[in-house]
PDB file of C-alpha atoms in Angstrom:
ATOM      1  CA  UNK D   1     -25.092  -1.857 -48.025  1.00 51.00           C
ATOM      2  CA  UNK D   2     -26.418  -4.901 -46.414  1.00 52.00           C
ATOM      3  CA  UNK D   3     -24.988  -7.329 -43.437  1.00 51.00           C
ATOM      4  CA  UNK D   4     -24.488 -10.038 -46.317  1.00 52.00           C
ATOM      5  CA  UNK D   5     -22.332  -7.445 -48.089  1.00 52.00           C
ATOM      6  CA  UNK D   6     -20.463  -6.257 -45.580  1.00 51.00           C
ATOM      7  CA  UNK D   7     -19.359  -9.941 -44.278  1.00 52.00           C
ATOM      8  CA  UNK D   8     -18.711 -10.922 -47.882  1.00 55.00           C
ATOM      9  CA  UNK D   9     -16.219  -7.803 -48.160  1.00 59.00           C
ATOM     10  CA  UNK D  10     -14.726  -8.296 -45.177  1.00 57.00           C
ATOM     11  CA  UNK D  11     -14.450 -12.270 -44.673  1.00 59.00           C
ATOM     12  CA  UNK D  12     -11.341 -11.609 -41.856  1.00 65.00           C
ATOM     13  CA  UNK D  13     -13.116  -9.333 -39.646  1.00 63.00           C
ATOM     14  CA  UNK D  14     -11.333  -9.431 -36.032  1.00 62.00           C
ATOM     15  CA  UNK D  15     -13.785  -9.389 -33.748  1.00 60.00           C
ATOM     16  CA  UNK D  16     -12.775  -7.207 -30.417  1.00 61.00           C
ATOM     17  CA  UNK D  17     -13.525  -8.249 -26.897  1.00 59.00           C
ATOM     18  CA  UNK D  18     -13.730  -5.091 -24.536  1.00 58.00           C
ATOM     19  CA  UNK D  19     -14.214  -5.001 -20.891  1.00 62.00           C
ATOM     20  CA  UNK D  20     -17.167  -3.185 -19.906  1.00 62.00           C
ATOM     21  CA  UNK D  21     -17.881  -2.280 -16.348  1.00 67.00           C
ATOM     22  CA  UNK D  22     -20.795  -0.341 -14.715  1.00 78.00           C
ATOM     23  CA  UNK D  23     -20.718   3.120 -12.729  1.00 76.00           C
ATOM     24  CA  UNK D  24     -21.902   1.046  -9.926  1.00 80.00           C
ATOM     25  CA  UNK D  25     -18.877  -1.956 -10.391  1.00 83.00           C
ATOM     26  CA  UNK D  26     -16.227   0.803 -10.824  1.00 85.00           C
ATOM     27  CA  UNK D  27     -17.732   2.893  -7.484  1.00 88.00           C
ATOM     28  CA  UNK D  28     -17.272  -0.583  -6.088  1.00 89.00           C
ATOM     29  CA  UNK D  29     -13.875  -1.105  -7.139  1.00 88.00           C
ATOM     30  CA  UNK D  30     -13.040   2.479  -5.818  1.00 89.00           C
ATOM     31  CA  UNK D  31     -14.634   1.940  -2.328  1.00 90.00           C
ATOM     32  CA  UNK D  32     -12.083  -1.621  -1.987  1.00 90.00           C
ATOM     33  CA  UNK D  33      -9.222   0.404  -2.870  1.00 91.00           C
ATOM     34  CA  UNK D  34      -9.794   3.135  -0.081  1.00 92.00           C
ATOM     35  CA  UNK D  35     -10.835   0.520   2.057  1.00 93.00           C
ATOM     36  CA  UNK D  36      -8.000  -1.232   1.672  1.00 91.00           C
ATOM     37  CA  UNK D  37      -5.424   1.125   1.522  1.00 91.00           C
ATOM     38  CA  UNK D  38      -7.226   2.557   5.391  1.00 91.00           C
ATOM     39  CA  UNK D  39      -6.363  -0.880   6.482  1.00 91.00           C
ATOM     40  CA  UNK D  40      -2.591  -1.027   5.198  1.00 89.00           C
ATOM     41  CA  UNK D  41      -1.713   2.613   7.048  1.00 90.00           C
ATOM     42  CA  UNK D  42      -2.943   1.043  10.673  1.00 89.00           C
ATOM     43  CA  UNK D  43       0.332  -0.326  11.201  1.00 87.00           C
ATOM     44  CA  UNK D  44       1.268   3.225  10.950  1.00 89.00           C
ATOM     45  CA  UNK D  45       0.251   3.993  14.106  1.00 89.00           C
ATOM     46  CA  UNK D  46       1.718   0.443  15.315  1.00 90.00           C
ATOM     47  CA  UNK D  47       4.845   2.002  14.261  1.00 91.00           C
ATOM     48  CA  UNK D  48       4.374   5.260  16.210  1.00 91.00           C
ATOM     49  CA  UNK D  49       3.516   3.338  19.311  1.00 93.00           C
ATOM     50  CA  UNK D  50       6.839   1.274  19.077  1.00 92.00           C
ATOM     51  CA  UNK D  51       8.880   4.666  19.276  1.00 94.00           C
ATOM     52  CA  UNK D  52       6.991   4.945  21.924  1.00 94.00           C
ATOM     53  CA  UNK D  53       7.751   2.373  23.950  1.00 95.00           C
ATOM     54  CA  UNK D  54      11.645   1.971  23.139  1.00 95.00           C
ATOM     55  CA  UNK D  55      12.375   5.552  24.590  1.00 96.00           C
ATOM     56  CA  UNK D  56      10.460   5.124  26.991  1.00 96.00           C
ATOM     57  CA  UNK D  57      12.723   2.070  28.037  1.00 95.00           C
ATOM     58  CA  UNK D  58      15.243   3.964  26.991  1.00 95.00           C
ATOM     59  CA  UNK D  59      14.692   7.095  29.306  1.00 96.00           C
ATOM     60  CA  UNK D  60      13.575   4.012  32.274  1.00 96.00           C
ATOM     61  CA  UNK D  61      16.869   2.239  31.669  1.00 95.00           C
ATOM     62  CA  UNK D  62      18.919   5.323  32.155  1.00 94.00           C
ATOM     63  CA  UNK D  63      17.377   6.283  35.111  1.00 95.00           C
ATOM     64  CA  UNK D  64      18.344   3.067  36.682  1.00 95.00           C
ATOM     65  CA  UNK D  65      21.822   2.514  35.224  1.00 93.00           C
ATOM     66  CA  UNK D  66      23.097   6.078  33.703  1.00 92.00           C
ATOM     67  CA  UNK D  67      26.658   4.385  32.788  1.00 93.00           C
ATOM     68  CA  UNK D  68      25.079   2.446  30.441  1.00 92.00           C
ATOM     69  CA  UNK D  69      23.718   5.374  28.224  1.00 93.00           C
ATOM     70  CA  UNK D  70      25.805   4.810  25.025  1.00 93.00           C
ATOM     71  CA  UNK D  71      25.145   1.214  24.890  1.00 94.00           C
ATOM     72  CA  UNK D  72      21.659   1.499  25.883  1.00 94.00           C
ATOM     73  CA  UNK D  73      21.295   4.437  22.998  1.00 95.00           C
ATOM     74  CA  UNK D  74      22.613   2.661  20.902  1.00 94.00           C
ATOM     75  CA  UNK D  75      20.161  -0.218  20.836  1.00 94.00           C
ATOM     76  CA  UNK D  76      17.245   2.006  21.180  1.00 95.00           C
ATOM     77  CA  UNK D  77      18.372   3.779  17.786  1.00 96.00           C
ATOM     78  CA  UNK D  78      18.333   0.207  16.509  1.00 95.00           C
ATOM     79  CA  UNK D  79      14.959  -0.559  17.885  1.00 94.00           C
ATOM     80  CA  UNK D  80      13.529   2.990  16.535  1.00 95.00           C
ATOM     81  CA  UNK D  81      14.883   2.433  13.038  1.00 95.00           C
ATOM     82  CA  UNK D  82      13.316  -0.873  12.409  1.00 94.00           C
ATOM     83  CA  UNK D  83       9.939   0.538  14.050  1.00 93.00           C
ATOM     84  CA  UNK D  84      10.194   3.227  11.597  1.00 93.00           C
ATOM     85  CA  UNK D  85      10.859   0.844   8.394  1.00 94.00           C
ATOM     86  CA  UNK D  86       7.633  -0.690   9.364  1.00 93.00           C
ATOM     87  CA  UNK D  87       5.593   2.196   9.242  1.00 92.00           C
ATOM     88  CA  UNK D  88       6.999   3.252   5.923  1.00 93.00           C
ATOM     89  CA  UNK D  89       6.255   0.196   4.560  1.00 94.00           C
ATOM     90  CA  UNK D  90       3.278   0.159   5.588  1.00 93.00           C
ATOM     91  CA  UNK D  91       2.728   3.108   4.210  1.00 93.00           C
ATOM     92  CA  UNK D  92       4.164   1.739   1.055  1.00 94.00           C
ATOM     93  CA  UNK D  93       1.695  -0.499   0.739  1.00 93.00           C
ATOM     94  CA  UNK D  94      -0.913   1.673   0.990  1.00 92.00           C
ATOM     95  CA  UNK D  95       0.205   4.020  -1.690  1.00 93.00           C
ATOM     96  CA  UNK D  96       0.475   0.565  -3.900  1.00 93.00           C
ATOM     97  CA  UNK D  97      -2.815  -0.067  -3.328  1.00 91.00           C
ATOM     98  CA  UNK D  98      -3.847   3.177  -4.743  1.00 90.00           C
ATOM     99  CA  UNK D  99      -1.753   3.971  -7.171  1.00 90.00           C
ATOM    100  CA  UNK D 100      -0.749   0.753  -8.966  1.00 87.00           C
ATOM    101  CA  UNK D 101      -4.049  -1.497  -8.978  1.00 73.00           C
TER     102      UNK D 101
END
């Protein structure tokens, strides 16, 4: 069967537009990702470094004012938690980048 006869047979022929990528493109893609996702867990160890530092205040300010404790706890439980959320969230970030691109 020829071209001629083929077009003639078919005259609404969809045509299909595919995305074609190279080994080299996709290893390229790949590398960003990891890259990327390396860069969003730093803050990670921001976040561990904050814990850090608010007991340490904490265990400082009780060793200057010890009837202060519960308040002072209190705060640094405040302080910990939202050091914490950022580190999960950065983590979070850095599983999106992985996972969902």
């Amino acid at each position: 069967m020829s071209l001629h006869a083929l077009s003639v047979s078919c005259p609404l022929r969809v045509v299909r537009w595919e995305f074609q990528t190279s080994v080299v493109s996709r290893d390229i893609d790949i590398a960003a990702k990891l890259i990327g996702a390396g860069a969003a867990t730093v803050g990670v160890a921001g976040s561990g470094a904050g814990i850090g530092m608010v007991f340490g205040s904490l265990v400082i300010a009780c060793a200057r004012n010890l009837s202060l404790k519960q308040q002072l706890f209190s705060c640094a439980i405040l302080g910990f938690a939202l050091s914490e959320a950022m580190g999960l969230f950065c983590r979070m970030v850095a599983f999106l980048i992985l996972f969902a691109m």
